[in-house]
Tab-separated table of N, CA, C and O in Angstrom:
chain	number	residue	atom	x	y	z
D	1	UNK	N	-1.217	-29.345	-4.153
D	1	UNK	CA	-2.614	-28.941	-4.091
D	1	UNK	C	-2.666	-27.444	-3.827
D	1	UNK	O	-1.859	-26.781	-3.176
D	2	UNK	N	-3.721	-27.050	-4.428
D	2	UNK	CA	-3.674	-25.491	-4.490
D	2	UNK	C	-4.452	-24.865	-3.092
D	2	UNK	O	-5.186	-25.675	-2.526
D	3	UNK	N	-4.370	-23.697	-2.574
D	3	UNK	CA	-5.164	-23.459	-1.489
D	3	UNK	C	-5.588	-22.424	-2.305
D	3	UNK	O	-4.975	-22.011	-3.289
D	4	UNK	N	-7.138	-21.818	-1.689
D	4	UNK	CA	-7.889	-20.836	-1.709
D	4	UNK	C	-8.666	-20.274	-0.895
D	4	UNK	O	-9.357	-21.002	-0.183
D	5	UNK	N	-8.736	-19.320	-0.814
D	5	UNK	CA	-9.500	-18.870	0.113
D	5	UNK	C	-10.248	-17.386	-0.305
D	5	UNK	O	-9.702	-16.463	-0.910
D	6	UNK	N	-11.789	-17.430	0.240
D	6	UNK	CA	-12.042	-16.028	-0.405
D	6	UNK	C	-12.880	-15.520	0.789
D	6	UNK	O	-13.554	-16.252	1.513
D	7	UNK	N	-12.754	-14.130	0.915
D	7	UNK	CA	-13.161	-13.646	1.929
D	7	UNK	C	-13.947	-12.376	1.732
D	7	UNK	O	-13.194	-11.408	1.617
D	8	UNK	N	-15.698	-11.970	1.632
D	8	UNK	CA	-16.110	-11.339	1.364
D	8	UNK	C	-16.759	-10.222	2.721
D	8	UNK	O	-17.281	-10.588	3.774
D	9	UNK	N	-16.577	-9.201	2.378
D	9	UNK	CA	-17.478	-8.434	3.408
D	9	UNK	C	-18.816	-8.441	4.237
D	9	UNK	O	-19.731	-7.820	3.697
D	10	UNK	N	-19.069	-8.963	5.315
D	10	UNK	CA	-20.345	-8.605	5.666
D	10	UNK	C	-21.798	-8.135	5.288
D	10	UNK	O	-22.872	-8.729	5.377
D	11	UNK	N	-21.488	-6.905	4.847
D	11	UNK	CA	-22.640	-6.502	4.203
D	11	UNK	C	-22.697	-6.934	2.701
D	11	UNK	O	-23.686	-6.439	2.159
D	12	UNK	N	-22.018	-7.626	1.945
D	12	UNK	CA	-22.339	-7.988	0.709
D	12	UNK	C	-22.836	-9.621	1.047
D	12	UNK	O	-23.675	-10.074	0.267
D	13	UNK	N	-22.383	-10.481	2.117
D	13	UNK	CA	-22.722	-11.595	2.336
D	13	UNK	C	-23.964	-11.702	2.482
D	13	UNK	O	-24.702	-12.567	2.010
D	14	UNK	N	-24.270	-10.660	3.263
D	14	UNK	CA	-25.810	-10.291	3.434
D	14	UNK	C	-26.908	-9.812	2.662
D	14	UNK	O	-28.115	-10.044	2.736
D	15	UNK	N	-26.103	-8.964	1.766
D	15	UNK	CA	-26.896	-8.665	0.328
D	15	UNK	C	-27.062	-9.905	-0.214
D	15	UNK	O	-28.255	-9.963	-0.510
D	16	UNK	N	-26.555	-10.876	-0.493
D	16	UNK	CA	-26.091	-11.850	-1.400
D	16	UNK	C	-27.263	-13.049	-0.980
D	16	UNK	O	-27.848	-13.927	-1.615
D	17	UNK	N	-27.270	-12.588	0.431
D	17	UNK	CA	-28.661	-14.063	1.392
D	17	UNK	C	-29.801	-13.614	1.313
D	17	UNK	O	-30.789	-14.349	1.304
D	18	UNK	N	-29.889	-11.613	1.200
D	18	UNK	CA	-31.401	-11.732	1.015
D	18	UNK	C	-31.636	-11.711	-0.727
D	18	UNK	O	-32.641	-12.280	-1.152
D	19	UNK	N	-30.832	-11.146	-1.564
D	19	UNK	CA	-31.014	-11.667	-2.905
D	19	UNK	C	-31.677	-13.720	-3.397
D	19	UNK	O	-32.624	-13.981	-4.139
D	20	UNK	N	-30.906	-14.599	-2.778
D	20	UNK	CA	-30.933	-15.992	-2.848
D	20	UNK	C	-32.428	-15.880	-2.284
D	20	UNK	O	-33.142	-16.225	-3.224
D	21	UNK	N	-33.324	-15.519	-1.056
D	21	UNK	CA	-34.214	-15.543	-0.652
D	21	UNK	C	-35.523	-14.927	-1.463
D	21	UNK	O	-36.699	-15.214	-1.238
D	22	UNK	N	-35.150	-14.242	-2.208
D	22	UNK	CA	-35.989	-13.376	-2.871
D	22	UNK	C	-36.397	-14.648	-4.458
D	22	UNK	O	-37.444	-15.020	-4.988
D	23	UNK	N	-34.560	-15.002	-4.760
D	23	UNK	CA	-34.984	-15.947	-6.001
D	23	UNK	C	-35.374	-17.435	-5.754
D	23	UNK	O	-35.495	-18.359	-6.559
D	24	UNK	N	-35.506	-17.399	-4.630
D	24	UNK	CA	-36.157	-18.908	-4.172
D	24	UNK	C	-37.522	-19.030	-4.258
D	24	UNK	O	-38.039	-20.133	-4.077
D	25	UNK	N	-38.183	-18.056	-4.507
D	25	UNK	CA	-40.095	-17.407	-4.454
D	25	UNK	C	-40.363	-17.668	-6.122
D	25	UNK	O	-41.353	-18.124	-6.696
D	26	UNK	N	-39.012	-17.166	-6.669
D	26	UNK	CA	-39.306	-16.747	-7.702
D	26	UNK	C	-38.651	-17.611	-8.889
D	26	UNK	O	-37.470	-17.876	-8.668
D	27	UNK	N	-39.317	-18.262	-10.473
D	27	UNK	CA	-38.161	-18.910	-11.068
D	27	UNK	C	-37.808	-17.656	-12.510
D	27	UNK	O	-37.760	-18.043	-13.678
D	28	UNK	N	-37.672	-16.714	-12.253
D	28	UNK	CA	-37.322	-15.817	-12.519
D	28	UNK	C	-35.899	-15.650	-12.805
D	28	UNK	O	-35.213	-16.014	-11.849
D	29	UNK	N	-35.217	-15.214	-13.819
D	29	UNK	CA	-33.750	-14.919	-13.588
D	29	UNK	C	-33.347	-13.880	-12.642
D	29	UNK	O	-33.692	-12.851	-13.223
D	30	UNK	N	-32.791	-13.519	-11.466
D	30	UNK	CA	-32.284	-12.494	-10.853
D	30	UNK	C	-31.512	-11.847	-10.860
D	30	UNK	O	-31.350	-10.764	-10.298
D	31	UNK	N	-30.662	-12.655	-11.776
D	31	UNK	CA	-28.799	-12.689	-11.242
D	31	UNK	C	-28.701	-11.144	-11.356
D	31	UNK	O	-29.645	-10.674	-11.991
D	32	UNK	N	-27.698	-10.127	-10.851
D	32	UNK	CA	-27.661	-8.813	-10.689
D	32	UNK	C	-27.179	-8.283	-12.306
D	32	UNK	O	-26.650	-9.073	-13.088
D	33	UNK	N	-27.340	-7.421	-12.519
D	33	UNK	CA	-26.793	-6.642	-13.800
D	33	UNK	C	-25.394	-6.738	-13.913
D	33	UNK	O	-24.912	-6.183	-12.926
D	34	UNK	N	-24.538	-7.169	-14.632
D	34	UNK	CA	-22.657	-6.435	-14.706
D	34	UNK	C	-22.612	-5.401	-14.241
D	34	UNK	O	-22.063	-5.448	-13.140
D	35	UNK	N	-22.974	-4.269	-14.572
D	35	UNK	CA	-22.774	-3.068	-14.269
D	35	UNK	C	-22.701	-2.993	-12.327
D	35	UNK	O	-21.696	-2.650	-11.705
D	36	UNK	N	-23.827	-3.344	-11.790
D	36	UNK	CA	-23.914	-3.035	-10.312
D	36	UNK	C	-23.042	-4.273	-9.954
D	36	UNK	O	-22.044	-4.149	-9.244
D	37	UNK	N	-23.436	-5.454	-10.453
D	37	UNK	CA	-22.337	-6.899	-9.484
D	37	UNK	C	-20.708	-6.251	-9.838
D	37	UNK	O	-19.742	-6.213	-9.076
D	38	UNK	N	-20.786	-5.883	-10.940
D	38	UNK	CA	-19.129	-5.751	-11.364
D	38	UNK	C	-18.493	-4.756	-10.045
D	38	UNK	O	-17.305	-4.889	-9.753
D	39	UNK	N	-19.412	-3.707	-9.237
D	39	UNK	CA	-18.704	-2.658	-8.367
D	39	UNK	C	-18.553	-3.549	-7.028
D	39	UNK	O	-17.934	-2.883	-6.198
D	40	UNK	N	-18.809	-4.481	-6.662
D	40	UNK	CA	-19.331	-5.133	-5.391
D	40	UNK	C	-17.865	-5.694	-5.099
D	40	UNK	O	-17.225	-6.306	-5.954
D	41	UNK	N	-17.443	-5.456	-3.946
D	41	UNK	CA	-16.133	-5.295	-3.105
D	41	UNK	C	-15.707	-7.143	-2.893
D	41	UNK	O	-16.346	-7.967	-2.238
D	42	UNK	N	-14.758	-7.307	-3.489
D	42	UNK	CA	-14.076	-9.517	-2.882
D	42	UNK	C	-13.085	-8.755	-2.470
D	42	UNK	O	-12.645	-7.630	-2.707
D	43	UNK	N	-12.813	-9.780	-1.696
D	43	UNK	CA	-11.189	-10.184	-1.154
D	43	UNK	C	-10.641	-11.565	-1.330
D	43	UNK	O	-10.878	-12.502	-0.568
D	44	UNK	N	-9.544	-11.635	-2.888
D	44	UNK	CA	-9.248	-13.229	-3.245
D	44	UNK	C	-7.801	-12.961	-2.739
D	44	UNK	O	-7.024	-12.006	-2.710
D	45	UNK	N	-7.819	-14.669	-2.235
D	45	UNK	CA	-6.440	-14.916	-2.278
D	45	UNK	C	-6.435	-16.347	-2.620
D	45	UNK	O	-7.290	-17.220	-2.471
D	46	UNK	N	-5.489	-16.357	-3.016
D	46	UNK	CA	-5.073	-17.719	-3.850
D	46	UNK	C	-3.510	-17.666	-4.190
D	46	UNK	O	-2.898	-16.623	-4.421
D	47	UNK	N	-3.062	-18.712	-4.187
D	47	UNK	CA	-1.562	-19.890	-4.600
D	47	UNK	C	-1.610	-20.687	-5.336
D	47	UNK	O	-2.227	-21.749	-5.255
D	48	UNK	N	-0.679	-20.126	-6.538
D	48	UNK	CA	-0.643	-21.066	-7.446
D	48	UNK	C	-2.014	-22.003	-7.919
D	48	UNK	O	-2.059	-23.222	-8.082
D	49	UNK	N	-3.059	-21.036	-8.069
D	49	UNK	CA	-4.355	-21.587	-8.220
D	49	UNK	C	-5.089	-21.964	-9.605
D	49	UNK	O	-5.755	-21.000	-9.984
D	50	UNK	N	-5.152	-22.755	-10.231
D	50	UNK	CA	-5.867	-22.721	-11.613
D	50	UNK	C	-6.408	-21.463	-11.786
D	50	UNK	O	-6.808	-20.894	-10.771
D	51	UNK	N	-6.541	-20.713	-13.217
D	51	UNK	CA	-7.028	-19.526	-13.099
D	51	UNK	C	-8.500	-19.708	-13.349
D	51	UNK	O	-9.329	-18.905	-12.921
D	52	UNK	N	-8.782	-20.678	-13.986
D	52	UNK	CA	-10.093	-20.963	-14.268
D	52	UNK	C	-10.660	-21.447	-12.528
D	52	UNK	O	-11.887	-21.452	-12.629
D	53	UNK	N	-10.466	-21.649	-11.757
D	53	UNK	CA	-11.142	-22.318	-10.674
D	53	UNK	C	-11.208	-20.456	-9.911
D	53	UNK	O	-12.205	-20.168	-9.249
D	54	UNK	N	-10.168	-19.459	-10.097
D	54	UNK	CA	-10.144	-18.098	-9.536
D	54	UNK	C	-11.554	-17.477	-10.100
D	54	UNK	O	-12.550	-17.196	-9.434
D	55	UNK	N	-11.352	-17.335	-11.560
D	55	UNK	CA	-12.533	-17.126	-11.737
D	55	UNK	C	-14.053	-17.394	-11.879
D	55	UNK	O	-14.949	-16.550	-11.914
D	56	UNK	N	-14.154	-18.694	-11.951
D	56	UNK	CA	-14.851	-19.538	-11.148
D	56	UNK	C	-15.768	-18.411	-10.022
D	56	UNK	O	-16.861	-17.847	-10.084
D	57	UNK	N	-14.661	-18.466	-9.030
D	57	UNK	CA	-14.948	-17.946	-7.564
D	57	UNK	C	-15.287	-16.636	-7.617
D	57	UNK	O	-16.139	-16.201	-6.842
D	58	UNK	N	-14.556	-15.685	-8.703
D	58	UNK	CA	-14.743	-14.223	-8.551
D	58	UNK	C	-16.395	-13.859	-9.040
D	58	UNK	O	-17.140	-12.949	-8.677
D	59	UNK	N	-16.622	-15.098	-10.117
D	59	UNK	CA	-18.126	-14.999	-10.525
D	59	UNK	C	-19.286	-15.499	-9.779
D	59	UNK	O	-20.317	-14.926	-9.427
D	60	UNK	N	-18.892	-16.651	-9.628
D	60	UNK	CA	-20.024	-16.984	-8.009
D	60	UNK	C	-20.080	-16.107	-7.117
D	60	UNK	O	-21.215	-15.777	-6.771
D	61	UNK	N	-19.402	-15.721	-6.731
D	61	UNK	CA	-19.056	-14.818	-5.378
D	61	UNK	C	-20.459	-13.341	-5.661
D	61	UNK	O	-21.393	-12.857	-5.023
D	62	UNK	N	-19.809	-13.152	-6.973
D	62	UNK	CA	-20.721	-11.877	-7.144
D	62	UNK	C	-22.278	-12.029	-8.076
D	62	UNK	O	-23.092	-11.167	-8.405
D	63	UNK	N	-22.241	-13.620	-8.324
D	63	UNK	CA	-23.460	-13.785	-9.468
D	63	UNK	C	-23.710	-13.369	-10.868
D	63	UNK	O	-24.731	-13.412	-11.555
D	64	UNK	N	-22.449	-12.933	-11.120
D	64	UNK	CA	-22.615	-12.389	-12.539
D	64	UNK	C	-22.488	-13.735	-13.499
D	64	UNK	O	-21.848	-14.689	-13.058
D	65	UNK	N	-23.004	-13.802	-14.611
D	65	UNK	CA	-23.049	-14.632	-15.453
D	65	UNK	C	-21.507	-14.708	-16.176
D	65	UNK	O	-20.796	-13.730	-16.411
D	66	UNK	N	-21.157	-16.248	-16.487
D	66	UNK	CA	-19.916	-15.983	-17.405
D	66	UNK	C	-19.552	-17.402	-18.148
D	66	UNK	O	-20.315	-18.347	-17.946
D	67	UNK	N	-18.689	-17.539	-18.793
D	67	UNK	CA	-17.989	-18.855	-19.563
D	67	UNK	C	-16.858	-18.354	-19.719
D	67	UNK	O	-16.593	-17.166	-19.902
D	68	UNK	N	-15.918	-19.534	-19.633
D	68	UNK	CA	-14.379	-19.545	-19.895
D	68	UNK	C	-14.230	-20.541	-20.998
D	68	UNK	O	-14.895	-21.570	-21.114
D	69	UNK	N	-12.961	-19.980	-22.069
D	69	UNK	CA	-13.392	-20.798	-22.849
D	69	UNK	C	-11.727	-21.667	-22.605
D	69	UNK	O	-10.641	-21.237	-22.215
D	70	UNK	N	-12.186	-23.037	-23.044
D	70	UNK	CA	-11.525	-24.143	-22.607
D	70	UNK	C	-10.022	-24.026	-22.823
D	70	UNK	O	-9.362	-24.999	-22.457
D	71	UNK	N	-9.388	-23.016	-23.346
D	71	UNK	CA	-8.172	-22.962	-23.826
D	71	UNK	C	-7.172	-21.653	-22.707
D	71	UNK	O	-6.011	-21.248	-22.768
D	72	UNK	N	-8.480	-21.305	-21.658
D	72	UNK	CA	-8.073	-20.370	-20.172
D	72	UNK	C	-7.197	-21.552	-19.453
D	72	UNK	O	-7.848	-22.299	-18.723
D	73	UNK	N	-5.945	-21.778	-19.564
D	73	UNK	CA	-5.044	-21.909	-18.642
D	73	UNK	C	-3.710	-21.665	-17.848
D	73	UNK	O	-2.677	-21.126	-18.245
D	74	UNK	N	-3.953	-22.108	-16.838
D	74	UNK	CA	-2.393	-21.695	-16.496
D	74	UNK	C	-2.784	-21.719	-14.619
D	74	UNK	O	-3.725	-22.370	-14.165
D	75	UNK	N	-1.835	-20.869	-13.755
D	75	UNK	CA	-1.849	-20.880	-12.336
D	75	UNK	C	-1.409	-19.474	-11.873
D	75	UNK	O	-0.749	-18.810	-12.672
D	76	UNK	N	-1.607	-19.129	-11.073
D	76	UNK	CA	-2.019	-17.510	-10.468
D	76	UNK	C	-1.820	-17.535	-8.955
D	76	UNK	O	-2.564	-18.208	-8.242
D	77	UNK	N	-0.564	-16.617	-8.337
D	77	UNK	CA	-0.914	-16.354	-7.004
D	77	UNK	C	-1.313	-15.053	-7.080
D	77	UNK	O	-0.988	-14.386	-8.062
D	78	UNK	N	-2.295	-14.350	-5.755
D	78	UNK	CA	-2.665	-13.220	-5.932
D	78	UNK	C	-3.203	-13.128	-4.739
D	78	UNK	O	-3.344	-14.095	-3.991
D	79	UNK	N	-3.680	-11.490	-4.364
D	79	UNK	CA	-4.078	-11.576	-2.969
D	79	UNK	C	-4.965	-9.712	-3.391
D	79	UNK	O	-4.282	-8.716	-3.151
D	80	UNK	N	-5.745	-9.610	-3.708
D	80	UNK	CA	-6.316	-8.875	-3.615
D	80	UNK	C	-7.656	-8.323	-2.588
D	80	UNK	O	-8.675	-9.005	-2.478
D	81	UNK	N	-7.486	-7.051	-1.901
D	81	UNK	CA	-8.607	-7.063	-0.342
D	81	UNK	C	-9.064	-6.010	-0.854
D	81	UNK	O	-8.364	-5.220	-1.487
D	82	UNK	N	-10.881	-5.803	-0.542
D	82	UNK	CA	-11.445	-4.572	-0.634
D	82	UNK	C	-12.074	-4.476	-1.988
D	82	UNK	O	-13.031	-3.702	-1.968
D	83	UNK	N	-11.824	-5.066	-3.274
D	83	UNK	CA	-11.326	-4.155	-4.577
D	83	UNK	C	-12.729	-4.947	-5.217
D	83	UNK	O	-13.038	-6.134	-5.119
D	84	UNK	N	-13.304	-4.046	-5.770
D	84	UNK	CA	-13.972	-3.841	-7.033
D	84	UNK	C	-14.030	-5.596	-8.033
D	84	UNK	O	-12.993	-5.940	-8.601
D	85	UNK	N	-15.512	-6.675	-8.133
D	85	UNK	CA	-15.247	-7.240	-8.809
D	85	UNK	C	-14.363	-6.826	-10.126
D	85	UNK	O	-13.296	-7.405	-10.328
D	86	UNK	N	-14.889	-5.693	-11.118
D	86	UNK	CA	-14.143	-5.382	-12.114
D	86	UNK	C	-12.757	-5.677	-12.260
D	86	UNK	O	-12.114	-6.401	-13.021
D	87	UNK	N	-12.429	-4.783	-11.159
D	87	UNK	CA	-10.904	-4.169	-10.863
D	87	UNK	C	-10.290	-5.908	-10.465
D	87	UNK	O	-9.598	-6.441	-11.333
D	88	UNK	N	-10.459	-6.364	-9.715
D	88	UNK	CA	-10.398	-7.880	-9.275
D	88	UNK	C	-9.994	-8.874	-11.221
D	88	UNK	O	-8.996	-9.297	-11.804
D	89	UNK	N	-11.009	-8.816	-11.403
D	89	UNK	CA	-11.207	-9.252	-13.185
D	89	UNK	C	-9.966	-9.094	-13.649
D	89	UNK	O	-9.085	-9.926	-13.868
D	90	UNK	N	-10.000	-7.699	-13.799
D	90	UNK	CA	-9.317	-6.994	-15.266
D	90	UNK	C	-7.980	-7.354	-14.503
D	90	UNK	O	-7.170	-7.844	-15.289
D	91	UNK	N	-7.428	-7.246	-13.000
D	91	UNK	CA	-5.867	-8.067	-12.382
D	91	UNK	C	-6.046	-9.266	-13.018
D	91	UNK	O	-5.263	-9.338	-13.966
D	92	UNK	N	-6.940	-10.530	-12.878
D	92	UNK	CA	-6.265	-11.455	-13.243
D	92	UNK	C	-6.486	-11.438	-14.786
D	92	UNK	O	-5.671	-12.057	-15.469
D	93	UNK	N	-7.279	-10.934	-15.257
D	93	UNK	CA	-6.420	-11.167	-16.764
D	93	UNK	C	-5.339	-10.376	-17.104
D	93	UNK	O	-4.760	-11.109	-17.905
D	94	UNK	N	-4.879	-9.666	-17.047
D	94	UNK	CA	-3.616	-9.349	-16.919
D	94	UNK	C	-2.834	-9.738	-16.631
D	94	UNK	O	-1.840	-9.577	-17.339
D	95	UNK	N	-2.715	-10.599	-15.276
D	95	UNK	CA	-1.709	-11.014	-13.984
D	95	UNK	C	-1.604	-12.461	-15.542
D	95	UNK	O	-0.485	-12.975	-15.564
D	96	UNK	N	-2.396	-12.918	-16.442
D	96	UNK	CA	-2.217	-14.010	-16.733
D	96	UNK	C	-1.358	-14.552	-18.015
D	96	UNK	O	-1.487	-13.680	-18.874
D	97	UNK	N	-0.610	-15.517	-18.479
D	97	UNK	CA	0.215	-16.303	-19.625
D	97	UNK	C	-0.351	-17.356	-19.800
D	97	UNK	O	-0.288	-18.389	-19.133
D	98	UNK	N	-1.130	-17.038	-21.035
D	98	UNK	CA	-0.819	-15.494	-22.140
D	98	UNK	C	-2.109	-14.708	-21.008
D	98	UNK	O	-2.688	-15.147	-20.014
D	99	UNK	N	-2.169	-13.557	-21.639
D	99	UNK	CA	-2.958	-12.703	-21.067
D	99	UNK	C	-4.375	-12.963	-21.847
D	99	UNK	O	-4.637	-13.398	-22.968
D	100	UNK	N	-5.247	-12.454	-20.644
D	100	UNK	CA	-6.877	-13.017	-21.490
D	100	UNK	C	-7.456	-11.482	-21.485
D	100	UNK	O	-7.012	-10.463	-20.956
D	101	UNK	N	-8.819	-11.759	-22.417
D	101	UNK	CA	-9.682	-10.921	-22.060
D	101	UNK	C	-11.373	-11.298	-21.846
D	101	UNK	O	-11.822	-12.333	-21.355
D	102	UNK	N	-11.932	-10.443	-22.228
D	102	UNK	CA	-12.871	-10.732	-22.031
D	102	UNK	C	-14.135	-10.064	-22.831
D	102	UNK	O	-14.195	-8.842	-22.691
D	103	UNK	N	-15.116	-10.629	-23.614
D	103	UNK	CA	-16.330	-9.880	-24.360
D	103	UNK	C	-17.650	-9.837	-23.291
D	103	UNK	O	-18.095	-10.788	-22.649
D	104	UNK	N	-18.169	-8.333	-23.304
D	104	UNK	CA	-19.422	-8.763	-22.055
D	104	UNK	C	-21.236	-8.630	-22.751
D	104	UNK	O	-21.839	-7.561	-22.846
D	105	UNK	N	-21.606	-9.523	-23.015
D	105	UNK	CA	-22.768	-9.582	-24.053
D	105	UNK	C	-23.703	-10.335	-23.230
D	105	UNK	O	-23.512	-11.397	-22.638
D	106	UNK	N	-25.015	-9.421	-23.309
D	106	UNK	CA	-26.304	-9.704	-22.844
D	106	UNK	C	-25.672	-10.584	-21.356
D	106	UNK	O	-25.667	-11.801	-21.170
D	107	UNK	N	-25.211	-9.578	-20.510
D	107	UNK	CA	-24.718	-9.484	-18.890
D	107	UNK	C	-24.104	-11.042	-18.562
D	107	UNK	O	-24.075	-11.630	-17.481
D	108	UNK	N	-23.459	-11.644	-20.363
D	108	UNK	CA	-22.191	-12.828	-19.936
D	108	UNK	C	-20.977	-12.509	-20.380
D	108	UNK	O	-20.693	-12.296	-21.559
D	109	UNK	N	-20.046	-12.459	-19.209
D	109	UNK	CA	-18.422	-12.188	-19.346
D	109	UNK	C	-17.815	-13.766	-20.202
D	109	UNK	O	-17.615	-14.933	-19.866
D	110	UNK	N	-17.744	-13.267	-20.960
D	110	UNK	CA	-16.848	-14.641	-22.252
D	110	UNK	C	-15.010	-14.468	-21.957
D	110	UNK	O	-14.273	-13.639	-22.491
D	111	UNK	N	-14.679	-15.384	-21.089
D	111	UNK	CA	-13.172	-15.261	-20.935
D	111	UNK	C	-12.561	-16.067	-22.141
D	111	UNK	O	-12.970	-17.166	-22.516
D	112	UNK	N	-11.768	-15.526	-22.560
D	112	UNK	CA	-10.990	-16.247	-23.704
D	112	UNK	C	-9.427	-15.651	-23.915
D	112	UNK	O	-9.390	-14.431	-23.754
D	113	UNK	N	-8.542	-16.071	-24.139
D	113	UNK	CA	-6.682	-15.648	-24.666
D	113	UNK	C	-7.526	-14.362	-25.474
D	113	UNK	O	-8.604	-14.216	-26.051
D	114	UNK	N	-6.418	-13.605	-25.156
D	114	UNK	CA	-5.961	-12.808	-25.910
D	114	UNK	C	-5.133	-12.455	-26.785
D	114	UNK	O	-4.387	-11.556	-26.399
D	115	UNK	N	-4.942	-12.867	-27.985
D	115	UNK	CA	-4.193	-13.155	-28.968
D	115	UNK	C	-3.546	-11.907	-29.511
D	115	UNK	O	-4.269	-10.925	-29.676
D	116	UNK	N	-2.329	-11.840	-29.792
D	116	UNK	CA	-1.571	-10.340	-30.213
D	116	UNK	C	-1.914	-9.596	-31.405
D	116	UNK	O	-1.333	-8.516	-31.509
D	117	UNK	N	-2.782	-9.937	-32.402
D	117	UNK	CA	-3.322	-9.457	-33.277
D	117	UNK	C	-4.679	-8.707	-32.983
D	117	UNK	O	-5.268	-7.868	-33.665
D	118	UNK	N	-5.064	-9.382	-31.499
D	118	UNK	CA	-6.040	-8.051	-30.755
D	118	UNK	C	-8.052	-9.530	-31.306
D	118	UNK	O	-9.203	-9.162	-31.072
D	119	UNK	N	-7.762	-10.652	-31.831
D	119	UNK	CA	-8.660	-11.660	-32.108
D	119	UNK	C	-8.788	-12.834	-30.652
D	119	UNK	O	-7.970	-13.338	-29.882
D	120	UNK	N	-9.767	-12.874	-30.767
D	120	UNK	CA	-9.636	-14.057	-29.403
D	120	UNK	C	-10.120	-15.631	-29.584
D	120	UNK	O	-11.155	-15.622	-30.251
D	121	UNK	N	-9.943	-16.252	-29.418
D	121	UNK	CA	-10.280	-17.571	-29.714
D	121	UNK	C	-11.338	-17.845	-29.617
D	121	UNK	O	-11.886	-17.295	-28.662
D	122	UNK	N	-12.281	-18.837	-30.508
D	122	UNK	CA	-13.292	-19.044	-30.970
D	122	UNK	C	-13.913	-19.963	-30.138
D	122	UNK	O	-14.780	-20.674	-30.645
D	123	UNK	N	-13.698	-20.068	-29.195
D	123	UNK	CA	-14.270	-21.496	-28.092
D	123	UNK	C	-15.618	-20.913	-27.511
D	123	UNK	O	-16.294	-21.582	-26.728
C-alpha cells in the first residue's frame, strides 16, 4: 500500500478556505486561473505512489482544472517542499516512464505520454 502525504502552507490553506467560502454563495465557476494557481507553493511527498493519484493531489490541492488520460501510468517516489505548483508538475512528468506531458487549454491541464515523435495520445 502506498503512503501519501501532502503538506501545504498556512497561508495558502487559508487562501484556499476563504476562496471555498466565497464559492459556496455563489454557483459560479471560481476555480483560480493556471497562471496564479500554477505559482502557489505544495509540499508532496509520496512512495511508490500511483502517479495518477499524485496528480490527482497536486490539482486538488491547488484547484486548477485537469484530466489524465487513461494510459498515465506507473509509480513515483518524490518529496518535494516549498516549490511552485508548476515546478511540482513539470518534476513529475519528467520524474515519469515513459515521460508525460501536458496541453493547457481554456485553464484544463490534459496529462497524457509523451510519445518520442513529440505526438501525445489521443485519450
Amino acid at each position: 500500500m502506498s503512503k501519501k502525504k501532502i503538506i501545504l502552507p498556512a497561508l495558502f490553506v487559508l487562501t484556499m478556505g476563504l476562496i471555498g467560502v466565497g464559492s459556496a454563495a455563489s454557483a459560479q465557476d471560481n476555480s483560480p486561473s493556471a497562471s496564479s494557481a500554477s505559482q502557489q507553493k505544495v509540499t508532496l511527498n509520496f512512495k511508490n505512489a500511483p502517479i495518477q493519484d499524485i496528480l490527482k493531489s497536486l490539482f486538488d490541492a491547488t484547484g486548477l482544472n485537469y484530466t489524465i488520460a487513461s494510459d498515465v501510468v506507473g509509480t513515483l517516489t518524490m518529496h518535494l517542499s516549498n516549490t511552485s505548483a508548476e515546478t511540482a508538475l513539470r518534476s513529475i512528468l519528467r520524474a515519469s516512464n515513459p515521460p508525460l506531458t501536458y496541453d493547457l487549454t481554456d485553464n484544463i491541464y490534459q496529462i497524457k505520454v509523451k510519445h518520442p515523435s513529440g505526438e501525445t495520445s489521443a485519450h
